mmCIF file of C-alpha atoms and ligand atoms in Angstrom:
data_model
loop_
_atom_site.group_PDB
_atom_site.id
_atom_site.type_symbol
_atom_site.label_atom_id
_atom_site.label_comp_id
_atom_site.label_asym_id
_atom_site.label_seq_id
_atom_site.Cartn_x
_atom_site.Cartn_y
_atom_site.Cartn_z
ATOM 1 C CA MET A 55 115.456 85.791 99.662
ATOM 2 C CA LYS A 56 116.063 89.349 98.154
ATOM 3 C CA GLY A 57 117.088 92.215 100.104
ATOM 4 C CA PHE A 58 113.749 93.909 99.045
ATOM 5 C CA VAL A 59 111.964 91.749 101.475
ATOM 6 C CA PHE A 60 114.325 92.252 104.375
ATOM 7 C CA ASN A 61 114.103 95.980 103.698
ATOM 8 C CA VAL A 62 110.321 95.769 103.929
ATOM 9 C CA LEU A 63 110.677 93.853 107.081
ATOM 10 C CA ASN A 64 113.187 96.472 108.663
ATOM 11 C CA LYS A 65 110.653 99.127 107.730
ATOM 12 C CA MET A 66 107.861 97.439 109.337
ATOM 13 C CA VAL A 67 109.646 96.614 112.719
ATOM 14 C CA GLU A 68 111.014 100.192 112.998
ATOM 15 C CA GLU A 69 107.313 101.473 112.522
ATOM 16 C CA LYS A 70 106.031 99.147 115.175
ATOM 17 C CA LEU A 71 108.836 98.783 117.622
ATOM 18 C CA GLY A 72 111.622 101.297 116.669
ATOM 19 C CA ILE A 73 114.827 101.343 115.299
ATOM 20 C CA GLU A 74 116.457 99.894 118.446
ATOM 21 C CA ALA A 75 114.504 96.666 118.130
ATOM 22 C CA TRP A 76 115.669 96.224 114.729
ATOM 23 C CA ASP A 77 119.191 96.812 115.677
ATOM 24 C CA GLN A 78 119.000 94.125 118.301
ATOM 25 C CA MET A 79 117.372 91.608 116.058
ATOM 26 C CA VAL A 80 120.018 91.996 113.479
ATOM 27 C CA ASN A 81 122.812 91.812 116.058
ATOM 28 C CA GLN A 82 121.431 88.442 117.273
ATOM 29 C CA LEU A 83 121.783 86.903 113.857
ATOM 30 C CA SER A 84 124.445 84.263 113.539
ATOM 31 C CA SER A 85 125.397 85.100 109.849
ATOM 32 C CA ASP A 86 127.545 87.811 108.657
ATOM 33 C CA SER A 87 125.298 89.980 106.640
ATOM 34 C CA ALA A 88 125.017 91.884 109.980
ATOM 35 C CA GLY A 89 121.603 93.377 108.838
ATOM 36 C CA VAL A 90 122.940 95.374 105.806
ATOM 37 C CA TYR A 91 120.616 94.505 103.041
ATOM 38 C CA THR A 92 120.585 96.079 99.435
ATOM 39 C CA SER A 93 117.416 95.602 97.350
ATOM 40 C CA GLY A 94 119.297 93.649 94.616
ATOM 41 C CA GLY A 95 121.319 91.424 96.969
ATOM 42 C CA THR A 96 120.413 87.808 97.972
ATOM 43 C CA TYR A 97 120.531 86.643 101.506
ATOM 44 C CA PRO A 98 119.836 83.340 103.196
ATOM 45 C CA ASP A 99 116.176 82.354 103.870
ATOM 46 C CA LYS A 100 117.254 81.060 107.171
ATOM 47 C CA GLU A 101 118.103 84.765 108.073
ATOM 48 C CA PHE A 102 114.669 85.774 107.225
ATOM 49 C CA LEU A 103 113.195 82.998 109.227
ATOM 50 C CA ASP A 104 115.255 83.772 112.212
ATOM 51 C CA LEU A 105 114.060 87.404 112.044
ATOM 52 C CA VAL A 106 110.554 86.527 111.799
ATOM 53 C CA SER A 107 110.622 84.053 114.584
ATOM 54 C CA ASP A 108 112.284 86.639 116.902
ATOM 55 C CA LEU A 109 109.716 89.256 116.039
ATOM 56 C CA SER A 110 107.018 86.737 116.661
ATOM 57 C CA GLU A 111 108.336 86.545 120.311
ATOM 58 C CA ARG A 112 108.729 90.321 120.582
ATOM 59 C CA LEU A 113 105.089 90.951 119.217
ATOM 60 C CA GLN A 114 103.639 87.796 120.909
ATOM 61 C CA THR A 115 102.045 86.998 117.688
ATOM 62 C CA PRO A 116 102.038 83.437 116.143
ATOM 63 C CA VAL A 117 104.272 83.144 113.100
ATOM 64 C CA ALA A 118 101.500 82.495 110.592
ATOM 65 C CA GLU A 119 99.506 85.604 111.691
ATOM 66 C CA LEU A 120 102.916 87.691 111.729
ATOM 67 C CA VAL A 121 103.763 86.489 108.291
ATOM 68 C CA ARG A 122 100.163 87.176 106.995
ATOM 69 C CA ASN A 123 100.507 90.880 108.326
ATOM 70 C CA PHE A 124 103.789 91.134 106.801
ATOM 71 C CA GLY A 125 102.269 90.220 103.525
ATOM 72 C CA LYS A 126 99.691 93.075 104.051
ATOM 73 C CA TYR A 127 102.335 95.503 104.789
ATOM 74 C CA ALA A 128 104.643 94.268 101.913
ATOM 75 C CA LEU A 129 101.860 94.744 99.349
ATOM 76 C CA HIS A 130 101.733 98.456 100.259
ATOM 77 C CA GLU A 131 105.457 98.760 99.657
ATOM 78 C CA MET A 132 105.045 96.881 96.352
ATOM 79 C CA LYS A 133 102.477 99.350 95.235
ATOM 80 C CA LYS A 134 104.767 102.275 96.128
ATOM 81 C CA GLN A 135 107.825 100.704 94.219
ATOM 82 C CA TYR A 136 106.159 98.855 91.475
ATOM 83 C CA ALA A 137 103.094 100.786 90.882
ATOM 84 C CA ILE A 138 103.142 100.040 87.038
ATOM 85 C CA PHE A 139 102.035 96.497 87.750
ATOM 86 C CA PHE A 140 98.847 97.606 89.391
ATOM 87 C CA GLU A 141 98.038 100.370 86.894
ATOM 88 C CA LYS A 142 97.497 97.947 84.166
ATOM 89 C CA HIS A 143 94.445 96.366 85.954
ATOM 90 C CA SER A 144 91.063 97.585 86.873
ATOM 91 C CA ASP A 145 89.979 94.818 89.252
ATOM 92 C CA ALA A 146 91.617 92.407 91.848
ATOM 93 C CA LYS A 147 91.006 89.249 89.775
ATOM 94 C CA SER A 148 92.696 90.645 86.772
ATOM 95 C CA PHE A 149 95.706 91.709 88.912
ATOM 96 C CA LEU A 150 96.062 88.393 90.537
ATOM 97 C CA LEU A 151 96.059 86.471 87.318
ATOM 98 C CA SER A 152 98.990 88.473 86.236
ATOM 99 C CA ILE A 153 101.157 87.587 89.160
ATOM 100 C CA ASP A 154 102.683 84.356 87.806
ATOM 101 C CA GLN A 155 103.101 84.947 84.164
ATOM 102 C CA VAL A 156 103.665 88.922 84.254
ATOM 103 C CA VAL A 157 104.777 90.324 87.547
ATOM 104 C CA HIS A 158 106.997 87.539 88.798
ATOM 105 C CA VAL A 159 108.362 87.093 85.431
ATOM 106 C CA GLU A 160 109.496 90.835 85.281
ATOM 107 C CA VAL A 161 110.773 90.564 88.829
ATOM 108 C CA LYS A 162 112.899 87.573 87.805
ATOM 109 C CA LYS A 163 114.388 89.660 84.833
ATOM 110 C CA LEU A 164 115.303 92.359 87.294
ATOM 111 C CA TYR A 165 116.821 90.083 89.923
ATOM 112 C CA PRO A 166 117.725 86.906 88.220
ATOM 113 C CA GLU A 167 118.769 85.169 91.428
ATOM 114 C CA ALA A 168 115.206 85.748 92.984
ATOM 115 C CA LYS A 169 113.361 82.533 93.690
ATOM 116 C CA LEU A 170 109.709 83.168 92.802
ATOM 117 C CA PRO A 171 106.875 80.875 93.922
ATOM 118 C CA GLU A 172 104.583 79.086 91.246
ATOM 119 C CA PHE A 173 100.850 79.900 90.964
ATOM 120 C CA LEU A 174 98.410 77.850 88.833
ATOM 121 C CA TYR A 175 95.067 79.252 88.243
ATOM 122 C CA GLU A 176 91.607 77.815 87.855
ATOM 123 C CA ASP A 177 89.290 80.273 86.226
ATOM 124 C CA ARG A 178 85.926 78.772 85.929
ATOM 125 C CA SER A 179 83.409 81.688 86.572
ATOM 126 C CA PRO A 180 83.599 85.716 86.618
ATOM 127 C CA ASN A 181 83.652 86.259 90.475
ATOM 128 C CA GLU A 182 85.810 83.329 91.399
ATOM 129 C CA LEU A 183 89.342 82.274 91.147
ATOM 130 C CA VAL A 184 91.523 79.323 92.401
ATOM 131 C CA MET A 185 95.057 80.020 92.976
ATOM 132 C CA ILE A 186 97.258 76.920 93.556
ATOM 133 C CA TYR A 187 100.467 78.015 95.344
ATOM 134 C CA HIS A 188 103.741 76.114 95.362
ATOM 135 C CA SER A 189 107.209 77.015 96.820
ATOM 136 C CA GLU A 190 109.788 75.254 98.852
ATOM 137 C CA ARG A 191 109.507 78.217 101.141
ATOM 138 C CA LYS A 192 105.883 77.462 102.108
ATOM 139 C CA MET A 193 105.014 81.256 102.492
ATOM 140 C CA CYS A 194 101.265 80.842 101.995
ATOM 141 C CA HIS A 195 100.618 83.092 104.943
ATOM 142 C CA PHE A 196 102.443 85.816 103.011
ATOM 143 C CA ALA A 197 100.229 85.269 100.162
ATOM 144 C CA GLU A 198 97.155 85.527 102.122
ATOM 145 C CA GLY A 199 98.025 89.061 103.301
ATOM 146 C CA LEU A 200 99.075 90.094 99.837
ATOM 147 C CA ILE A 201 95.546 88.828 98.594
ATOM 148 C CA GLU A 202 93.691 90.510 101.391
ATOM 149 C CA VAL A 203 95.231 93.865 100.590
ATOM 150 C CA THR A 204 94.870 93.364 96.780
ATOM 151 C CA GLY A 205 91.107 93.503 97.497
ATOM 152 C CA GLU A 206 91.398 96.862 99.324
ATOM 153 C CA PHE A 207 93.395 98.473 96.592
ATOM 154 C CA PHE A 208 90.700 97.621 93.984
ATOM 155 C CA GLY A 209 87.671 98.370 96.421
ATOM 156 C CA GLU A 210 86.616 94.913 96.397
ATOM 157 C CA GLU A 211 86.063 92.346 99.170
ATOM 158 C CA ILE A 212 87.878 88.985 98.646
ATOM 159 C CA ASP A 213 86.410 86.017 100.560
ATOM 160 C CA GLN A 214 89.601 83.616 100.687
ATOM 161 C CA ARG A 215 89.756 80.222 101.889
ATOM 162 C CA GLN A 216 92.810 78.122 101.986
ATOM 163 C CA VAL A 217 91.242 74.647 101.596
ATOM 164 C CA GLN A 218 94.502 72.759 101.329
ATOM 165 C CA CYS A 219 97.844 73.848 102.688
ATOM 166 C CA MET A 220 101.723 72.564 102.564
ATOM 167 C CA HIS A 221 101.764 73.005 106.266
ATOM 168 C CA GLU A 222 99.442 70.294 106.686
ATOM 169 C CA GLY A 223 101.160 67.816 104.293
ATOM 170 C CA ALA A 224 99.687 68.811 101.016
ATOM 171 C CA GLU A 225 101.685 69.009 97.841
ATOM 172 C CA SER A 226 100.630 72.705 97.309
ATOM 173 C CA CYS A 227 98.306 75.107 98.870
ATOM 174 C CA ARG A 228 95.042 75.730 97.273
ATOM 175 C CA PHE A 229 93.243 79.328 97.718
ATOM 176 C CA GLU A 230 89.705 79.507 96.800
ATOM 177 C CA LEU A 231 88.834 83.136 96.171
ATOM 178 C CA LYS A 232 85.382 84.860 95.497
ATOM 179 C CA PHE A 233 85.409 88.462 94.693
ATOM 180 C CA ARG A 234 82.745 90.878 95.997
ATOM 181 C CA GLY A 235 82.776 93.859 93.510
ATOM 182 C CA LYS A 236 82.897 97.498 94.018
ATOM 183 C CA GLY A 237 79.471 98.476 95.444
HETATM 184 C C1 HEM B 450 103.590 94.298 92.275
HETATM 185 C C2 HEM B 450 103.342 93.170 92.910
HETATM 186 C C3 HEM B 450 104.427 92.177 93.382
HETATM 187 C C4 HEM B 450 105.791 92.325 93.145
HETATM 188 C C5 HEM B 450 106.638 93.374 92.618
HETATM 189 C C6 HEM B 450 106.236 90.955 93.926
HETATM 190 C C7 HEM B 450 107.579 90.725 94.009
HETATM 191 C C8 HEM B 450 108.122 89.710 94.721
HETATM 192 C C9 HEM B 450 109.517 89.584 95.102
HETATM 193 C C10 HEM B 450 110.748 90.487 94.815
HETATM 194 C C11 HEM B 450 109.535 88.338 95.986
HETATM 195 C C12 HEM B 450 110.841 87.885 96.621
HETATM 196 C C13 HEM B 450 111.612 86.698 95.785
HETATM 197 C C14 HEM B 450 112.876 86.344 96.504
HETATM 198 O O1 HEM B 450 113.160 86.999 97.439
HETATM 199 O O2 HEM B 450 113.451 85.495 96.028
HETATM 200 C C15 HEM B 450 108.310 87.958 95.971
HETATM 201 C C16 HEM B 450 107.942 86.838 96.606
HETATM 202 C C17 HEM B 450 106.586 86.328 96.894
HETATM 203 N N1 HEM B 450 105.598 86.794 96.217
HETATM 204 FE FE1 HEM B 450 105.461 88.268 94.880
HETATM 205 N N2 HEM B 450 105.126 90.290 94.161
HETATM 206 C C18 HEM B 450 104.022 90.914 93.926
HETATM 207 C C19 HEM B 450 102.839 90.371 94.295
HETATM 208 C C20 HEM B 450 102.450 89.304 94.609
HETATM 209 C C21 HEM B 450 100.986 88.749 94.794
HETATM 210 C C22 HEM B 450 99.678 89.614 94.669
HETATM 211 C C23 HEM B 450 101.155 87.595 95.405
HETATM 212 C C24 HEM B 450 100.166 86.390 95.834
HETATM 213 C C25 HEM B 450 98.881 86.620 95.913
HETATM 214 C C26 HEM B 450 102.592 87.158 95.509
HETATM 215 C C27 HEM B 450 103.261 86.002 96.072
HETATM 216 C C28 HEM B 450 104.511 85.973 96.548
HETATM 217 C C29 HEM B 450 104.907 84.998 97.533
HETATM 218 C C30 HEM B 450 104.036 84.116 98.275
HETATM 219 C C31 HEM B 450 106.158 85.390 97.638
HETATM 220 C C32 HEM B 450 107.059 84.507 98.721
HETATM 221 C C33 HEM B 450 108.354 83.834 98.185
HETATM 222 C C34 HEM B 450 107.876 82.409 98.053
HETATM 223 O O3 HEM B 450 106.691 81.971 98.248
HETATM 224 O O4 HEM B 450 108.766 81.356 97.604
HETATM 225 N N3 HEM B 450 103.467 88.313 94.988
HETATM 226 N N4 HEM B 450 107.430 88.724 95.062
HETATM 227 ZN ZN1 ZN B 451 99.440 77.002 102.911
#
């Protein structure tokens, strides 16, 4: 996982619980990165999962809900650091359609060792979109948070239903989205 993701988690923890909590969390890690993450560096997924499960206990929040909240937080950071990807779009659907073949492709050029998830799309009607997510990391709850805040950014409400999920043994996660436009 890229250091960018760890840095966003660090920021969220410091805001919610203070810098001491983050220091304790990284000191408890068994690996040797010892909590020093550079944006371009790559660190073990397990280290991210360990931090998330520690945080889940500290906040008394189930992991799925925590990861979803982290997704919401992360999209705000992405908007600050990668505004250009948002500016090209005037609605949420068009932005979401650009993630697999534009945004994550650019991210991969920037950070060749990044492991980006795969999204397939089914686009059958103007106010609907199906996103089919696949990644060994099974971070669909992270995607849920990102999708929710995407709606807010574009002044839309997105009804999202995950009708099929890798956490329940499916091959991929299937998100059925309905967009309710700017009113
Ligand atoms: C400007 C917007 C975005 C940027 C710059 C961005 C960039 C990134 C980066 C750097 C990672 C980490 C990859 C790694 O550590 O190997 C990542 C992971 C991820 N991204 Fe994006 N992303 C953006 C928007 C989105 C959106 C809108 C979605 C879905 C709706 C999405 C879905 C994911 C997921 C689920 C992961 C977790 C990794 C995995 O599932 O394997 N991203 N993204
Ligand atoms: Zn899922």
